[in-house]
Structures are given as C-alpha cells and as structure tokens.
Short mmCIF file of C-alpha atoms and ligand atoms in Angstrom, two decimals:
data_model
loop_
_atom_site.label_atom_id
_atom_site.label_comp_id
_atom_site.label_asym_id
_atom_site.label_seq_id
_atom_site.Cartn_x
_atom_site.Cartn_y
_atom_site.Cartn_z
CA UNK E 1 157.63 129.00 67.09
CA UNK E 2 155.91 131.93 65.94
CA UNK E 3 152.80 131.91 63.32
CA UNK E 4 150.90 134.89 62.06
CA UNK E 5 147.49 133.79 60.93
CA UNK E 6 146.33 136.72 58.00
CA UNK E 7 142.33 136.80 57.80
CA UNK E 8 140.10 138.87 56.25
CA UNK E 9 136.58 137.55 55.63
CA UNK E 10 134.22 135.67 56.93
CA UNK E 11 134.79 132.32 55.82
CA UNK E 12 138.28 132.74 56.51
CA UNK E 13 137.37 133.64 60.52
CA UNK E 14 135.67 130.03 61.01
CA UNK E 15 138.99 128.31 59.37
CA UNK E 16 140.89 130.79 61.78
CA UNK E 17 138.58 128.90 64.97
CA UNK E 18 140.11 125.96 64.13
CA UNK E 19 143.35 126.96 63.80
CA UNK E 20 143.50 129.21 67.14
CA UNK E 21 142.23 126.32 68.40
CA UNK E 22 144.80 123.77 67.53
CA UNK E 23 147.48 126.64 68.17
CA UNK E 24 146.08 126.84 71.82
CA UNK E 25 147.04 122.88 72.44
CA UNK E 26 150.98 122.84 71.52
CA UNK E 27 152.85 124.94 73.74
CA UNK E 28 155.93 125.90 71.61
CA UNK E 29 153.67 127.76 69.36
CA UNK E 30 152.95 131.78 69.76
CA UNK E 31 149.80 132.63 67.71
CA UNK E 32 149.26 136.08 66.15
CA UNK E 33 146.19 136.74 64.66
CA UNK E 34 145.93 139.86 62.01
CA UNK E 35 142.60 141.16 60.76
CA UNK E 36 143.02 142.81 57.46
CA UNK E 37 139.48 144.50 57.74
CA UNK E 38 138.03 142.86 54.21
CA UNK E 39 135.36 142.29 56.05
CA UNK E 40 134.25 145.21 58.90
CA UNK E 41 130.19 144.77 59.80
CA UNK E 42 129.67 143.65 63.43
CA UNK E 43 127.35 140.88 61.38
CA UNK E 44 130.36 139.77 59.07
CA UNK E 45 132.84 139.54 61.42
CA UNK E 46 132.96 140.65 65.17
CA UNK E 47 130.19 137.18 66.03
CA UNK E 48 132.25 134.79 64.08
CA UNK E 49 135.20 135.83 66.61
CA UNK E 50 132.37 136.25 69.92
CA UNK E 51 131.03 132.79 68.83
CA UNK E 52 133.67 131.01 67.75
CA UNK E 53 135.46 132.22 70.41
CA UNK E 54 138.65 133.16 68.74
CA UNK E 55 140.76 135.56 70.46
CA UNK E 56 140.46 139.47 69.59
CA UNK E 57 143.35 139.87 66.20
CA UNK E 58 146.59 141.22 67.52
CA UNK E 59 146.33 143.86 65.10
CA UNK E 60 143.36 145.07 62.46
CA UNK E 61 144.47 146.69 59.90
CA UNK E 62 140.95 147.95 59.03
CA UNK E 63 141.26 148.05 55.06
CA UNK E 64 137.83 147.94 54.22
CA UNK E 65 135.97 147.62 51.25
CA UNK E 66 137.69 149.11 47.62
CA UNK E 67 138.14 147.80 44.32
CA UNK E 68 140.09 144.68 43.95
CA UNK E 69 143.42 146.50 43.46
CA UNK E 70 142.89 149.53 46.00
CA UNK E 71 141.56 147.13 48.76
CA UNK E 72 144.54 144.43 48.13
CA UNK E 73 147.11 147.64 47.68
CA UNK E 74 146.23 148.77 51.00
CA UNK E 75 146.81 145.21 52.68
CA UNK E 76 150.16 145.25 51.04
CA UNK E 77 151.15 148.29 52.63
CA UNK E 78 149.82 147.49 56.04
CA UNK E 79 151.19 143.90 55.98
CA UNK E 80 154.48 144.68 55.00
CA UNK E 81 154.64 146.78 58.31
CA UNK E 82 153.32 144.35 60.77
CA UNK E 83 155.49 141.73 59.17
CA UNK E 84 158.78 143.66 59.98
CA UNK E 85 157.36 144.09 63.46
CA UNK E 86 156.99 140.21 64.13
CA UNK E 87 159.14 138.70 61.90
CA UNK E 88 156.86 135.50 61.93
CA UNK E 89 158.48 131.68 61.33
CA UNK E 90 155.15 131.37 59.16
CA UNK E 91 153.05 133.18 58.08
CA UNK E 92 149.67 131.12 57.68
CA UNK E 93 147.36 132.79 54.68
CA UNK E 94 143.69 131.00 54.16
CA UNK E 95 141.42 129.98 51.26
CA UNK E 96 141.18 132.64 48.32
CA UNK E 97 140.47 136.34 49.29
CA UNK E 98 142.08 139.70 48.57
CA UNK E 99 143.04 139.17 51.95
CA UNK E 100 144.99 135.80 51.08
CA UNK E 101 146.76 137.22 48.00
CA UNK E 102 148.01 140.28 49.85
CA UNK E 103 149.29 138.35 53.33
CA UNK E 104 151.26 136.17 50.52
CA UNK E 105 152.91 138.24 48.41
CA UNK E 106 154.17 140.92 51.44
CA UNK E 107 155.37 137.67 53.25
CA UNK E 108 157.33 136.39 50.32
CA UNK E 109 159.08 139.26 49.53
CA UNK E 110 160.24 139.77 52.63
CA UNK E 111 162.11 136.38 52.83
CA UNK E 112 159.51 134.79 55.00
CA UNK E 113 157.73 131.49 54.90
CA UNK E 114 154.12 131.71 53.91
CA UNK E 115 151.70 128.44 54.19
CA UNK E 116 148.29 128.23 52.34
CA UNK E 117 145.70 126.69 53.99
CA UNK E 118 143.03 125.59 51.66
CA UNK E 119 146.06 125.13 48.90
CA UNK E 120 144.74 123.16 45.72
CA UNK E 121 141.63 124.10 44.90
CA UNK E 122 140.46 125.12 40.96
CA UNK E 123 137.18 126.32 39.53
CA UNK E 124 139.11 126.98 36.31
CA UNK E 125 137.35 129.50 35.96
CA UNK E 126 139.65 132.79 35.44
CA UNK E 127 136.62 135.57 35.64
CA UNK E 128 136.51 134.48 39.73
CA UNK E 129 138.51 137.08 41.23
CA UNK E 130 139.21 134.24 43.76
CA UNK E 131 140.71 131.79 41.27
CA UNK E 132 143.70 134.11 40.49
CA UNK E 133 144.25 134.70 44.64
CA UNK E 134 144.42 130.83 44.83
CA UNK E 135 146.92 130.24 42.27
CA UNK E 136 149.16 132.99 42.51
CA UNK E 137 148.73 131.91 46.33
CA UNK E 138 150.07 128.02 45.14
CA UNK E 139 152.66 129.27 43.49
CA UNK E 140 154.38 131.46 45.93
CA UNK E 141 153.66 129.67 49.56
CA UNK E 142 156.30 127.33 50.66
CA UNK E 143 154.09 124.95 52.27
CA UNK E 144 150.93 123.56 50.71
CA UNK E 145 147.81 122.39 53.07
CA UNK E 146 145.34 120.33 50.91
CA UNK E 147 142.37 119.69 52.13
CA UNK E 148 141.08 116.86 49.99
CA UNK E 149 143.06 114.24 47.56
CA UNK E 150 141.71 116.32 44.44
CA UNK E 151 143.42 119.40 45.51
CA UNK E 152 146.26 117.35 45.75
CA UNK E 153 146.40 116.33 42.04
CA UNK E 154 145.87 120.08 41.20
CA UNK E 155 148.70 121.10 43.05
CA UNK E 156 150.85 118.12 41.35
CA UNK E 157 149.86 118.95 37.95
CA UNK E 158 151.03 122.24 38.55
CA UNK E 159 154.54 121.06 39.38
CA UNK E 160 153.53 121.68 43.14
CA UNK E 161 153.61 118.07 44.39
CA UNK E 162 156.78 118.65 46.56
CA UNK E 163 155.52 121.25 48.87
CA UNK E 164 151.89 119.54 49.00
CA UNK E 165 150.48 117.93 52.24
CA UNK E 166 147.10 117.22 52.76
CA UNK E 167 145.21 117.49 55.97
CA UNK E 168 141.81 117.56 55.61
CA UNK E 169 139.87 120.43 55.54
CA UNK E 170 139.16 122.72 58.15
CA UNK E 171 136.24 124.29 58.02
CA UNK E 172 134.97 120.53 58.33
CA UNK E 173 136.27 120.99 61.88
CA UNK E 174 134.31 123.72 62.83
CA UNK E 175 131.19 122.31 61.37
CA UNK E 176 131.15 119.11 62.79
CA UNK E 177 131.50 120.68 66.32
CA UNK E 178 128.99 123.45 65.80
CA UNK E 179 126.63 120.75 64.56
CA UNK E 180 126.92 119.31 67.55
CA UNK E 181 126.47 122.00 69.75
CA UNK E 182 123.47 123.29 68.11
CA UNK E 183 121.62 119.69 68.08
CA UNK E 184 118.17 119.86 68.75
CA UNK E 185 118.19 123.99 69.06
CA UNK E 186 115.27 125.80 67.01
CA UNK E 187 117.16 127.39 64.09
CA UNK E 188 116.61 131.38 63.87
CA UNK E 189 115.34 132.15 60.58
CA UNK E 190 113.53 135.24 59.35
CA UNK E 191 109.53 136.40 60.15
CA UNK E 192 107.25 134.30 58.65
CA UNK E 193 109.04 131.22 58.67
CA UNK E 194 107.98 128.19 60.81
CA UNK E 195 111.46 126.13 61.90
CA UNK E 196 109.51 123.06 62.36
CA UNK E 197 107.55 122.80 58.70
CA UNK E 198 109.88 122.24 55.80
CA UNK E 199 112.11 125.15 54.20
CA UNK E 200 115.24 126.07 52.35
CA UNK E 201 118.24 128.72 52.78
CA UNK E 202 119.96 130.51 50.41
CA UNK E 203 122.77 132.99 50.23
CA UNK E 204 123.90 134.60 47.02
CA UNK E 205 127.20 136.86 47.11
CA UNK E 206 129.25 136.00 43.99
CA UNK E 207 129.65 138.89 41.58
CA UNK E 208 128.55 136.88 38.87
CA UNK E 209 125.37 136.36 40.56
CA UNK E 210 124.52 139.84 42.12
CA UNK E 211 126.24 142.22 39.57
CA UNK E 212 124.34 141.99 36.72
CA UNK E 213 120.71 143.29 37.39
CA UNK E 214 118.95 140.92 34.34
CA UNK E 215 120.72 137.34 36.19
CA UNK E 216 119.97 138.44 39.73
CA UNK E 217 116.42 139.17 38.62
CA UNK E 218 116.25 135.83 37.24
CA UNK E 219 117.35 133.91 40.07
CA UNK E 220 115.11 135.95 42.53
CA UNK E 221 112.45 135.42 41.09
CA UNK E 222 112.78 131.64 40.68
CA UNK E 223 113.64 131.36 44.50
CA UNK E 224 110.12 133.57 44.95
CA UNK E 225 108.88 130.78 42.87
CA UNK E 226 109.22 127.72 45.73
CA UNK E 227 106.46 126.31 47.58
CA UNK E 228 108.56 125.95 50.50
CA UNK E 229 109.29 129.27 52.32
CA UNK E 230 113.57 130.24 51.60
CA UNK E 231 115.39 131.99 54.54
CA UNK E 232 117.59 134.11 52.47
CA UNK E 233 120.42 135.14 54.56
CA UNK E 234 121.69 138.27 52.38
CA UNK E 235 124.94 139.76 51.91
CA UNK E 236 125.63 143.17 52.05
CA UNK E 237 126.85 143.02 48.67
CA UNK E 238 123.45 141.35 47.45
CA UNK E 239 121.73 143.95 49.63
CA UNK E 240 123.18 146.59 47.41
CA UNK E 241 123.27 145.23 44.18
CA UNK E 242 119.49 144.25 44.29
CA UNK E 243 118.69 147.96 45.63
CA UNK E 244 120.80 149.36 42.71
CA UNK E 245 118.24 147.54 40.48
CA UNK E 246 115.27 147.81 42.03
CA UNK E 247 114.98 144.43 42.62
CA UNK E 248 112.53 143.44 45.75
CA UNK E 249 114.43 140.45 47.38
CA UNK E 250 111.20 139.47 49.63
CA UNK E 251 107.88 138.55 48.17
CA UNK E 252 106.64 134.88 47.12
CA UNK E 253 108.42 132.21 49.00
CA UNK E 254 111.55 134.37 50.27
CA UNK E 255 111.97 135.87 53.65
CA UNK E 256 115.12 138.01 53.91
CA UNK E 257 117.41 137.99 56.85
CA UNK E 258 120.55 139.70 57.79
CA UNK E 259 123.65 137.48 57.60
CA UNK E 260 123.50 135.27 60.67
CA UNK E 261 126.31 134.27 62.96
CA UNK E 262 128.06 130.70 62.15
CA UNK E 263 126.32 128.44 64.73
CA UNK E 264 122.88 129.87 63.25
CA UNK E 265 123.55 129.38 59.89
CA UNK E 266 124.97 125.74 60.62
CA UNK E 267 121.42 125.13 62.88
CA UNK E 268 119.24 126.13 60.05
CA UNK E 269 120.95 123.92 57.32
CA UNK E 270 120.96 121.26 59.07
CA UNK E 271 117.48 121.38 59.46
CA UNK E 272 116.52 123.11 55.90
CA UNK E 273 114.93 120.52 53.37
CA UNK E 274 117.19 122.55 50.79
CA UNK E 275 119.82 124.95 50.61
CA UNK E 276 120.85 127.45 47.03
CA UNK E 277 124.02 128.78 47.21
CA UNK E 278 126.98 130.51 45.41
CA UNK E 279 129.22 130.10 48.38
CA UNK E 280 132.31 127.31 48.53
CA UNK E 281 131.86 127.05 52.20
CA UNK E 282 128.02 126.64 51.96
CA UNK E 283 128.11 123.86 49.59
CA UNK E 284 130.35 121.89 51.93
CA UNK E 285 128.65 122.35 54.95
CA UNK E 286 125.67 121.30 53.37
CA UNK E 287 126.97 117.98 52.16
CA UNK E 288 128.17 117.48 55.51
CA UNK E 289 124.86 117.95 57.35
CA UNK E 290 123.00 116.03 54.69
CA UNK E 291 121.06 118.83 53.06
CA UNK E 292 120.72 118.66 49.46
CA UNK E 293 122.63 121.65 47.80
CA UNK E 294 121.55 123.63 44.53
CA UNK E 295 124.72 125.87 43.61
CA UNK E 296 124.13 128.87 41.52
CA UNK E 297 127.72 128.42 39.79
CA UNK E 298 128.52 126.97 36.26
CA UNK E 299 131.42 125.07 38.71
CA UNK E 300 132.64 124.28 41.80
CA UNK E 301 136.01 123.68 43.43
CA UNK E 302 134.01 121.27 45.84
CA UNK E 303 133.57 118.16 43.13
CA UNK E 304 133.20 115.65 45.87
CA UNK E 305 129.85 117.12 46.88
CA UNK E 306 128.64 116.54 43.52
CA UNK E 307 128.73 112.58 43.88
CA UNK E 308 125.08 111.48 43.64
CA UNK E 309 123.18 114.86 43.38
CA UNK E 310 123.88 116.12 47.21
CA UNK E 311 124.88 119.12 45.22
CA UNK E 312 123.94 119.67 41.99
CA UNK E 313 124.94 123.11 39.67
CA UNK E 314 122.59 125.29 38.14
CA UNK E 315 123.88 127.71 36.26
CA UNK E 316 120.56 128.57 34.70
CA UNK E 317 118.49 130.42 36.86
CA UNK E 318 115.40 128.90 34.85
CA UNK E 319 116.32 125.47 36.34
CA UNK E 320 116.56 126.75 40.13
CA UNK E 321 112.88 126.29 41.36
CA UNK E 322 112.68 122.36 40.17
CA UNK E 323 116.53 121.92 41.45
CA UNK E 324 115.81 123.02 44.92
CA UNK E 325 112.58 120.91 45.20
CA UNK E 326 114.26 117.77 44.12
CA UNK E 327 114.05 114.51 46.49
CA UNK E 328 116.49 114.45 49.26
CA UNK E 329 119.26 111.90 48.04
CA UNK E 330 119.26 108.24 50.21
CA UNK E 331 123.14 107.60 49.20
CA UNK E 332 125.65 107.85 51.84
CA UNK E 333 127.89 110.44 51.76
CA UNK E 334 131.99 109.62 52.07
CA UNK E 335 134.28 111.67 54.63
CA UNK E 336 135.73 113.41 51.92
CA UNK E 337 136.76 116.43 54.07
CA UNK E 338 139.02 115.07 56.50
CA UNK E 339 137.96 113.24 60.31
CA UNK E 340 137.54 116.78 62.19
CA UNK E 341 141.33 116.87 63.02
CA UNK E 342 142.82 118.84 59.93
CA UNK E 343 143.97 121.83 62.07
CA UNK E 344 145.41 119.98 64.49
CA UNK E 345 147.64 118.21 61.36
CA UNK E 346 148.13 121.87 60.17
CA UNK E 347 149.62 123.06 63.24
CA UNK E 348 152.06 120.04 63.62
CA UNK E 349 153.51 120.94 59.97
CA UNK E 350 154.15 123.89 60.74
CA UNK E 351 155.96 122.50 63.38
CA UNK E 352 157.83 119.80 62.00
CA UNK E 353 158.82 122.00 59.12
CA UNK E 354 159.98 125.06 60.86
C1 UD1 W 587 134.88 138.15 49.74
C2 UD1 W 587 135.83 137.19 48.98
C3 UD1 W 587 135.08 135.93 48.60
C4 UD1 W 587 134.37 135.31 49.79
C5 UD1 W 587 133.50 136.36 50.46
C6 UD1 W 587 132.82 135.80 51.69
C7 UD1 W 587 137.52 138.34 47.60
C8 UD1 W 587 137.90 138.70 46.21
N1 UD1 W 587 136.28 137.79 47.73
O1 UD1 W 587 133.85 138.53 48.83
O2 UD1 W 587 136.00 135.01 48.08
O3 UD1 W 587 133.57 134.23 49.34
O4 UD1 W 587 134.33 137.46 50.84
O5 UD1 W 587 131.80 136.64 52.16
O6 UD1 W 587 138.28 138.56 48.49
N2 UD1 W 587 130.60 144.84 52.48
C9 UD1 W 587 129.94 145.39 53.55
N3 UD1 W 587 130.37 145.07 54.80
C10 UD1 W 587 131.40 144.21 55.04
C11 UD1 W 587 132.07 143.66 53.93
C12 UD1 W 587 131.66 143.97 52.66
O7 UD1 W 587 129.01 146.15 53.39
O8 UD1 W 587 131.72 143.96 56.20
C13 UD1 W 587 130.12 145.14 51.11
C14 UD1 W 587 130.84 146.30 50.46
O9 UD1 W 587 129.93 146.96 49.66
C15 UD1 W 587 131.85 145.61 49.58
C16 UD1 W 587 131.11 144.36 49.16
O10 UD1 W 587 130.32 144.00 50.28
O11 UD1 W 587 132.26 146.38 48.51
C17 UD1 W 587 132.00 143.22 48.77
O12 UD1 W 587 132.94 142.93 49.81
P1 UD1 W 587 134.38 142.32 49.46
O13 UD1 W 587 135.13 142.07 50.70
O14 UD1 W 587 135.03 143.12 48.40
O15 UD1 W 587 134.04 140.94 48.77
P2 UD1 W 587 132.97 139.82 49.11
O16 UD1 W 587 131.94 139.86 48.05
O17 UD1 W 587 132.53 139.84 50.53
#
C-alpha cells in the first residue's frame, strides 16, 4: 500500500517523524514523503528532518513563502503533478496549513483518498487562516484521525461522525520520546541566560499577534517586563514584523534566539518555570512536560490543557507579565493526548481501510 505524506511546515515535520516512523514498522506500506516548501530556512525545516531523523522528501516542491492564495495556488499546481505521477492509495495531509488545504483539495479532485491527521479541531474563530484549512480539510478527506475525544464531537456535530476515528495525537509521540532523550541535557537558550536559575520561553508567530505594530508592542513589552529572564525563540515572521515597526525584541527580561531545532525546544520547556505562546503545538507540549502555559490567543483548539490553569489565555497583553509569573499548578494532569502510540494506530487505518 502506497501513502503520500504532504508537509509543509514545521509543526507538520515532527507529526511527519512519527508517522515515517510507524510507516517504517509494517512492511506492506511504501512511504512517500512530499515537501511543499511552506517552510524553506535550514532553521525551519532541514533540522527537524536531520534530528528527527525523517528521511530526505521524495520530492520538494519548493513553493515558498506568498500570500495565502499565491502560496496555496502554487501547491495546487505542483501537487496535482506529483499526484498523477504516484497515484497514491492515500494521501495523508496534517494539521491546518496552506500546505494541508492544498495536498487536500488536488487529491480529491483527482479521485483519490485523502486522510487528515489532526481532523477535528475548532478555534471557531474564522479570522485564523488555519481554521478555514481545517474545515474545508474535514469536509473533503475520506478518513478522519482525531486526536482527542473533543475533536471527535466536532467532527460529529458537523455530520462527520462516520468517517471519524480517533487515535491520539501525534505530536504527543514525538514529545514524549524527545523528552526522554534529552533528560538531564543543559537546554540551549540564548546569551545571558543561566539554564540552571529559573526562566521562561516564548514564541509568538500568529498574525494576530505580530501583524499589527500597536499589539506586538504591547505584548513585548510586557514579556520585557518579567523578573525571570524569557528565551524568546523568534520566528522569521516575528523577526520581520517587529523590524517593520521598529520594535526592539531584546531589552528587559528577553533574550532573543533563532528558532531552535525540536529536541532543543522540547529540553528548554521542560525545564522553563513558564512558557507564552501563540502556537497549538507549544501549548501541548507544555502541558505534557508540566510547564505552566500562558497563550497569547483569545482561544485555543487545545481545551484540555486548560483544565486547572496548566494553560491559561491571555488575550490582553496587559495581563501577560502576572500570567506568566503565576504558581506552577500541583494538579495532575490526564493523558488527554493519546499513550505515545497514535501513529502507529494511524498507519494501521490506513491499512485496514485501504
Ligand atoms: C504557518 C502556518 C501555521 C503554523 C506555522 C508554524 C498557514 C496558514 N500557517 O504559519 O498554521 O502554525 O506555519 O510555523 O499555513 N518565512 C521565512 N522562512 C521560512 C518560512 C517562512 O522567512 O522558512 C517567513 C516569510 O516571511 C513568510 C512568513 O514567515 O511570509 C510566514 O510564513 P508562512 O509559511 O506563510 O506562515 P507561518 O506564519 O509560518
């Protein structure tokens, strides 16, 4: 059986380690692996794959960046040719990217069956670009991975039950074996930080967050505003924005850093006292290593992580500084995300429904 795995961006390459992964262990499955080129900086994509150790993408279609229709036109186009070359049995489209929405639709109209992994989740939220990839994704894939019992109930309310299986989440996977491979290492984390005194890490992408100058001034400056020093691991899109603006990122409590490779950033939240985020994936693997989680969002498509403020939202950017320095929460936190085995389940229903 043949699968095409369609990736893009970065969070989608650590859901494609698990998958190659579980792909590697049946032997009646061929994996093909195609890079859209979303995401193109050595930093954002060639270590997840060197890291991770995912094997090199069969082909790269090397899109790059664009506005949201030029950049998903273009995958069109390119997918609709390497589909007609490999004429997958599925092809397997992940999360909610441009990347996602284009591997879809060129798969669907070409009489071919297209799985979602990540299927279900909502922020409800219709000015997130990635809210409209993830339902129109829903509603044209054939097969439905859930990660968690909420998605689920999504996916059913949208008439989706039938398709719907849910196998954990993925990512959750990768984490809990990075976590464990990075155990007792001294995270990296920009000059000027000491990895064995308390401190916090942040990453801020979202173009809610970085795209208006007034907002991102506001949250920068609260973060500047900690006692504890803040690794800020910045995106090139932050990067940008906050140059566009004149906006110093460093100064006060925040250190800036280039994006760092997966096992880094899973070494340094699991030792941070705090982590602020606008990133789904972040939020997760913080409630996963038991770091408290302040996300920059007026929602989240994560609810579980909410239970008993390991992750709390703050929308206002007033609120940030006392939200990050809040006490570390004693209650346990439930296996929401699956047992570590969700791509291994993915795999197999593929299988059995081929
Ligand atoms: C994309 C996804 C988002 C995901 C994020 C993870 C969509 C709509 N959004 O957002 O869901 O959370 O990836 O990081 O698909 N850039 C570089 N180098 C790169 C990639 C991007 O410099 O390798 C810069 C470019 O200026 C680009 C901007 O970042 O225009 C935004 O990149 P893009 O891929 O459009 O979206 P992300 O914000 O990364």
């Amino acid at each position: 059986m043949k699968i095409l795995s369609v990736v893009g961006a970065r969070p989608q390459f650590v859901k494609l380690a698990a998958i190659a992964d579980a792909a590697a262990q049946r032997d009646d499955v061929e994996h093909l692996i195609v890079h859209t080129g979303q995401h193109y900086d050595a930093a954002m994509s060639d270590v997840f794959f060197a890291d991770l150790r995912i094997p090199a993408p069969d082909v790269n279609l090397a899109i790059g960046s664009g506005s949201h229709g030029r950049q998903t036109g273009a995958m069109l186009a390119g997918m609709d040719e390497v589909l007609e070359e490999h004429r997958p049995d599925w092809t397997l489209v992940y999360g909610d990217t441009n990347s996602t929405l284009a591997g879809t639709l060129s798969a669907v109209k070409m009489h071919l069956k297209v799985a979602h992994l990540e299927a279900g989740l909502r922020s409800f939220n219709r000015r997130m670009p990635e809210e409209h990839n993830r339902v129109l994704t829903d509603h044209a894939a054939d097969l439905l991975l859930a990660p968690t019992e909420v998605a689920r109930t999504h996916l059913a309310a949208e008439g989706l039950a039938e398709r719907t299986l849910v196998t954990g989440d993925v990512m959750t996977d990768v984490c809990l074996r990075v976590a464990a491979s990075v155990e007792g290492a001294e995270p990296a984390l920009p000059e000027g930080i000491d990895p064995t005194a308390e401190f916090a890490v942040a990453t801020i992408h979202r173009a809610d967050n970085t795209d208006d100058p007034e907002r991102l001034r506001a949250i920068i400056r609260s973060l500047q505003a900690l006692e504890m020093p803040l690794a800020l691991f910045a995106h090139p899109r932050l990067v940008a924005k906050a140059k566009d603006a004149g906006i110093e990122l460093s100064g006060g409590a925040v250190h800036v850093g280039a994006p760092v490779a997966y096992p880094d950033l899973v070494g340094a939240v699991k030792q941070a006292r705090a982590v602020v985020t606008d990133s789904g994936g972040l939020q997760k693997e913080a409630y996963l290593l038991g770091t408290p989680c302040s996300t920059v969002r007026t929602e989240t498509e994560w609810v579980e992580t909410l239970e008993d403020d390991w992750n709390r939202l703050v929308p206002d950017p007033s609120e940030l500084t006392a939200a990050v320095s809040r006490p570390r929460p004693t209650a346990d936190r439930p296996a929401h995300y699956g047992d570590g085995r969700a791509a291994l389940r993915s795999v197999d229903a593929l299988r059995e429904n081929d």
